[in-house]
């Protein structure tokens, strides 16, 4: 097992223990996406997060939206995008829902 595989496996295990939804895709995509998702969720929870000054309810709602994204390729394809661009791309929300998220 490579070092990357070990990191991916650890992130998959952590996600399962946290109760996060399972990702879908090839085994390689799922491992890679689990690591990307874990990093993005750490960013989301950090002090430098774009949502760090929003209400707890708004943060919880947005966290739930992010965790609804279970297609591994969505996480992989958006890994280098700016934070809010990532949110909009991976959630694929309607215009009305995006407007609500922007108001949070």
mmCIF file with all atom_site columns, C-alpha atoms in Angstrom:
data_model
loop_
_atom_site.group_PDB
_atom_site.id
_atom_site.type_symbol
_atom_site.label_atom_id
_atom_site.label_alt_id
_atom_site.label_comp_id
_atom_site.label_asym_id
_atom_site.label_entity_id
_atom_site.label_seq_id
_atom_site.pdbx_PDB_ins_code
_atom_site.Cartn_x
_atom_site.Cartn_y
_atom_site.Cartn_z
_atom_site.occupancy
_atom_site.B_iso_or_equiv
_atom_site.pdbx_formal_charge
_atom_site.auth_seq_id
_atom_site.auth_comp_id
_atom_site.auth_asym_id
_atom_site.auth_atom_id
_atom_site.pdbx_PDB_model_num
ATOM 1   C CA . UNK A 1 1   ? 0.000   0.000  0.000   1.00 0.00 ? 1   UNK A CA 1
ATOM 2   C CA . UNK A 1 2   ? 1.381   3.393  -0.997  1.00 0.00 ? 2   UNK A CA 1
ATOM 3   C CA . UNK A 1 3   ? 1.470   6.396  1.305   1.00 0.00 ? 3   UNK A CA 1
ATOM 4   C CA . UNK A 1 4   ? -1.400  7.954  -0.690  1.00 0.00 ? 4   UNK A CA 1
ATOM 5   C CA . UNK A 1 5   ? -3.467  4.797  -0.325  1.00 0.00 ? 5   UNK A CA 1
ATOM 6   C CA . UNK A 1 6   ? -2.893  4.829  3.428   1.00 0.00 ? 6   UNK A CA 1
ATOM 7   C CA . UNK A 1 7   ? -4.030  8.461  3.685   1.00 0.00 ? 7   UNK A CA 1
ATOM 8   C CA . UNK A 1 8   ? -7.073  7.775  1.514   1.00 0.00 ? 8   UNK A CA 1
ATOM 9   C CA . UNK A 1 9   ? -8.002  4.722  3.593   1.00 0.00 ? 9   UNK A CA 1
ATOM 10  C CA . UNK A 1 10  ? -7.632  6.708  6.823   1.00 0.00 ? 10  UNK A CA 1
ATOM 11  C CA . UNK A 1 11  ? -9.898  9.447  5.439   1.00 0.00 ? 11  UNK A CA 1
ATOM 12  C CA . UNK A 1 12  ? -12.491 6.878  4.335   1.00 0.00 ? 12  UNK A CA 1
ATOM 13  C CA . UNK A 1 13  ? -12.446 5.309  7.790   1.00 0.00 ? 13  UNK A CA 1
ATOM 14  C CA . UNK A 1 14  ? -12.810 8.709  9.475   1.00 0.00 ? 14  UNK A CA 1
ATOM 15  C CA . UNK A 1 15  ? -15.725 9.631  7.208   1.00 0.00 ? 15  UNK A CA 1
ATOM 16  C CA . UNK A 1 16  ? -17.503 6.377  8.030   1.00 0.00 ? 16  UNK A CA 1
ATOM 17  C CA . UNK A 1 17  ? -16.999 6.889  11.769  1.00 0.00 ? 17  UNK A CA 1
ATOM 18  C CA . UNK A 1 18  ? -18.365 10.429 11.419  1.00 0.00 ? 18  UNK A CA 1
ATOM 19  C CA . UNK A 1 19  ? -21.437 9.104  9.635   1.00 0.00 ? 19  UNK A CA 1
ATOM 20  C CA . UNK A 1 20  ? -20.731 10.888 6.371   1.00 0.00 ? 20  UNK A CA 1
ATOM 21  C CA . UNK A 1 21  ? -22.471 9.487  3.283   1.00 0.00 ? 21  UNK A CA 1
ATOM 22  C CA . UNK A 1 22  ? -20.544 6.955  1.218   1.00 0.00 ? 22  UNK A CA 1
ATOM 23  C CA . UNK A 1 23  ? -18.960 8.251  -1.972  1.00 0.00 ? 23  UNK A CA 1
ATOM 24  C CA . UNK A 1 24  ? -19.659 6.658  -5.334  1.00 0.00 ? 24  UNK A CA 1
ATOM 25  C CA . UNK A 1 25  ? -17.225 6.012  -8.167  1.00 0.00 ? 25  UNK A CA 1
ATOM 26  C CA . UNK A 1 26  ? -14.326 3.702  -8.853  1.00 0.00 ? 26  UNK A CA 1
ATOM 27  C CA . UNK A 1 27  ? -12.316 2.529  -5.836  1.00 0.00 ? 27  UNK A CA 1
ATOM 28  C CA . UNK A 1 28  ? -9.462  4.847  -6.807  1.00 0.00 ? 28  UNK A CA 1
ATOM 29  C CA . UNK A 1 29  ? -11.820 7.821  -7.223  1.00 0.00 ? 29  UNK A CA 1
ATOM 30  C CA . UNK A 1 30  ? -13.504 7.126  -3.901  1.00 0.00 ? 30  UNK A CA 1
ATOM 31  C CA . UNK A 1 31  ? -10.222 7.088  -1.991  1.00 0.00 ? 31  UNK A CA 1
ATOM 32  C CA . UNK A 1 32  ? -8.941  10.239 -3.641  1.00 0.00 ? 32  UNK A CA 1
ATOM 33  C CA . UNK A 1 33  ? -12.253 12.053 -3.212  1.00 0.00 ? 33  UNK A CA 1
ATOM 34  C CA . UNK A 1 34  ? -12.432 11.052 0.462   1.00 0.00 ? 34  UNK A CA 1
ATOM 35  C CA . UNK A 1 35  ? -9.130  12.807 1.030   1.00 0.00 ? 35  UNK A CA 1
ATOM 36  C CA . UNK A 1 36  ? -10.242 15.896 -0.896  1.00 0.00 ? 36  UNK A CA 1
ATOM 37  C CA . UNK A 1 37  ? -13.576 15.985 0.960   1.00 0.00 ? 37  UNK A CA 1
ATOM 38  C CA . UNK A 1 38  ? -11.830 15.650 4.331   1.00 0.00 ? 38  UNK A CA 1
ATOM 39  C CA . UNK A 1 39  ? -9.514  18.555 3.478   1.00 0.00 ? 39  UNK A CA 1
ATOM 40  C CA . UNK A 1 40  ? -12.411 20.729 2.286   1.00 0.00 ? 40  UNK A CA 1
ATOM 41  C CA . UNK A 1 41  ? -14.422 19.980 5.421   1.00 0.00 ? 41  UNK A CA 1
ATOM 42  C CA . UNK A 1 42  ? -11.392 20.920 7.572   1.00 0.00 ? 42  UNK A CA 1
ATOM 43  C CA . UNK A 1 43  ? -11.248 24.204 5.618   1.00 0.00 ? 43  UNK A CA 1
ATOM 44  C CA . UNK A 1 44  ? -14.978 24.651 6.150   1.00 0.00 ? 44  UNK A CA 1
ATOM 45  C CA . UNK A 1 45  ? -14.592 24.200 9.906   1.00 0.00 ? 45  UNK A CA 1
ATOM 46  C CA . UNK A 1 46  ? -11.499 26.428 10.154  1.00 0.00 ? 46  UNK A CA 1
ATOM 47  C CA . UNK A 1 47  ? -11.220 29.990 11.347  1.00 0.00 ? 47  UNK A CA 1
ATOM 48  C CA . UNK A 1 48  ? -10.314 31.178 7.835   1.00 0.00 ? 48  UNK A CA 1
ATOM 49  C CA . UNK A 1 49  ? -13.447 29.649 6.320   1.00 0.00 ? 49  UNK A CA 1
ATOM 50  C CA . UNK A 1 50  ? -15.654 31.945 4.220   1.00 0.00 ? 50  UNK A CA 1
ATOM 51  C CA . UNK A 1 51  ? -18.530 30.908 6.484   1.00 0.00 ? 51  UNK A CA 1
ATOM 52  C CA . UNK A 1 52  ? -16.701 31.369 9.793   1.00 0.00 ? 52  UNK A CA 1
ATOM 53  C CA . UNK A 1 53  ? -18.807 34.413 10.690  1.00 0.00 ? 53  UNK A CA 1
ATOM 54  C CA . UNK A 1 54  ? -22.204 32.962 9.765   1.00 0.00 ? 54  UNK A CA 1
ATOM 55  C CA . UNK A 1 55  ? -24.692 31.603 12.263  1.00 0.00 ? 55  UNK A CA 1
ATOM 56  C CA . UNK A 1 56  ? -24.365 28.066 13.571  1.00 0.00 ? 56  UNK A CA 1
ATOM 57  C CA . UNK A 1 57  ? -27.620 27.143 11.819  1.00 0.00 ? 57  UNK A CA 1
ATOM 58  C CA . UNK A 1 58  ? -26.358 28.458 8.482   1.00 0.00 ? 58  UNK A CA 1
ATOM 59  C CA . UNK A 1 59  ? -23.048 26.635 8.875   1.00 0.00 ? 59  UNK A CA 1
ATOM 60  C CA . UNK A 1 60  ? -24.877 23.418 9.726   1.00 0.00 ? 60  UNK A CA 1
ATOM 61  C CA . UNK A 1 61  ? -27.113 23.800 6.667   1.00 0.00 ? 61  UNK A CA 1
ATOM 62  C CA . UNK A 1 62  ? -24.191 24.400 4.340   1.00 0.00 ? 62  UNK A CA 1
ATOM 63  C CA . UNK A 1 63  ? -22.227 21.544 5.888   1.00 0.00 ? 63  UNK A CA 1
ATOM 64  C CA . UNK A 1 64  ? -25.188 19.285 5.181   1.00 0.00 ? 64  UNK A CA 1
ATOM 65  C CA . UNK A 1 65  ? -25.311 20.484 1.578   1.00 0.00 ? 65  UNK A CA 1
ATOM 66  C CA . UNK A 1 66  ? -21.634 19.712 1.066   1.00 0.00 ? 66  UNK A CA 1
ATOM 67  C CA . UNK A 1 67  ? -21.973 16.267 2.576   1.00 0.00 ? 67  UNK A CA 1
ATOM 68  C CA . UNK A 1 68  ? -24.865 15.477 0.219   1.00 0.00 ? 68  UNK A CA 1
ATOM 69  C CA . UNK A 1 69  ? -22.327 15.404 -2.599  1.00 0.00 ? 69  UNK A CA 1
ATOM 70  C CA . UNK A 1 70  ? -21.491 11.727 -2.962  1.00 0.00 ? 70  UNK A CA 1
ATOM 71  C CA . UNK A 1 71  ? -20.174 11.567 -6.530  1.00 0.00 ? 71  UNK A CA 1
ATOM 72  C CA . UNK A 1 72  ? -16.412 11.174 -6.123  1.00 0.00 ? 72  UNK A CA 1
ATOM 73  C CA . UNK A 1 73  ? -15.706 12.813 -9.475  1.00 0.00 ? 73  UNK A CA 1
ATOM 74  C CA . UNK A 1 74  ? -17.435 16.026 -8.302  1.00 0.00 ? 74  UNK A CA 1
ATOM 75  C CA . UNK A 1 75  ? -14.932 16.346 -5.454  1.00 0.00 ? 75  UNK A CA 1
ATOM 76  C CA . UNK A 1 76  ? -12.008 15.497 -7.726  1.00 0.00 ? 76  UNK A CA 1
ATOM 77  C CA . UNK A 1 77  ? -13.060 17.817 -10.550 1.00 0.00 ? 77  UNK A CA 1
ATOM 78  C CA . UNK A 1 78  ? -13.461 20.815 -8.242  1.00 0.00 ? 78  UNK A CA 1
ATOM 79  C CA . UNK A 1 79  ? -10.480 20.285 -5.966  1.00 0.00 ? 79  UNK A CA 1
ATOM 80  C CA . UNK A 1 80  ? -8.580  23.347 -7.186  1.00 0.00 ? 80  UNK A CA 1
ATOM 81  C CA . UNK A 1 81  ? -11.543 25.741 -7.376  1.00 0.00 ? 81  UNK A CA 1
ATOM 82  C CA . UNK A 1 82  ? -12.072 28.659 -5.038  1.00 0.00 ? 82  UNK A CA 1
ATOM 83  C CA . UNK A 1 83  ? -14.130 27.718 -1.994  1.00 0.00 ? 83  UNK A CA 1
ATOM 84  C CA . UNK A 1 84  ? -17.546 29.147 -2.914  1.00 0.00 ? 84  UNK A CA 1
ATOM 85  C CA . UNK A 1 85  ? -17.108 28.113 -6.516  1.00 0.00 ? 85  UNK A CA 1
ATOM 86  C CA . UNK A 1 86  ? -16.595 24.604 -5.183  1.00 0.00 ? 86  UNK A CA 1
ATOM 87  C CA . UNK A 1 87  ? -19.809 24.805 -3.186  1.00 0.00 ? 87  UNK A CA 1
ATOM 88  C CA . UNK A 1 88  ? -21.817 25.910 -6.194  1.00 0.00 ? 88  UNK A CA 1
ATOM 89  C CA . UNK A 1 89  ? -20.280 23.340 -8.526  1.00 0.00 ? 89  UNK A CA 1
ATOM 90  C CA . UNK A 1 90  ? -20.487 20.281 -6.334  1.00 0.00 ? 90  UNK A CA 1
ATOM 91  C CA . UNK A 1 91  ? -23.937 20.940 -4.974  1.00 0.00 ? 91  UNK A CA 1
ATOM 92  C CA . UNK A 1 92  ? -25.474 21.627 -8.413  1.00 0.00 ? 92  UNK A CA 1
ATOM 93  C CA . UNK A 1 93  ? -28.257 23.569 -6.747  1.00 0.00 ? 93  UNK A CA 1
ATOM 94  C CA . UNK A 1 94  ? -31.051 25.458 -8.410  1.00 0.00 ? 94  UNK A CA 1
ATOM 95  C CA . UNK A 1 95  ? -30.784 29.223 -8.783  1.00 0.00 ? 95  UNK A CA 1
ATOM 96  C CA . UNK A 1 96  ? -33.201 29.726 -5.893  1.00 0.00 ? 96  UNK A CA 1
ATOM 97  C CA . UNK A 1 97  ? -31.234 27.457 -3.575  1.00 0.00 ? 97  UNK A CA 1
ATOM 98  C CA . UNK A 1 98  ? -27.962 29.133 -4.540  1.00 0.00 ? 98  UNK A CA 1
ATOM 99  C CA . UNK A 1 99  ? -29.483 32.529 -3.737  1.00 0.00 ? 99  UNK A CA 1
ATOM 100 C CA . UNK A 1 100 ? -30.466 31.263 -0.298  1.00 0.00 ? 100 UNK A CA 1
ATOM 101 C CA . UNK A 1 101 ? -26.978 29.878 0.315   1.00 0.00 ? 101 UNK A CA 1
ATOM 102 C CA . UNK A 1 102 ? -25.462 33.186 -0.763  1.00 0.00 ? 102 UNK A CA 1
ATOM 103 C CA . UNK A 1 103 ? -27.627 34.966 1.818   1.00 0.00 ? 103 UNK A CA 1
ATOM 104 C CA . UNK A 1 104 ? -26.274 32.813 4.633   1.00 0.00 ? 104 UNK A CA 1
#
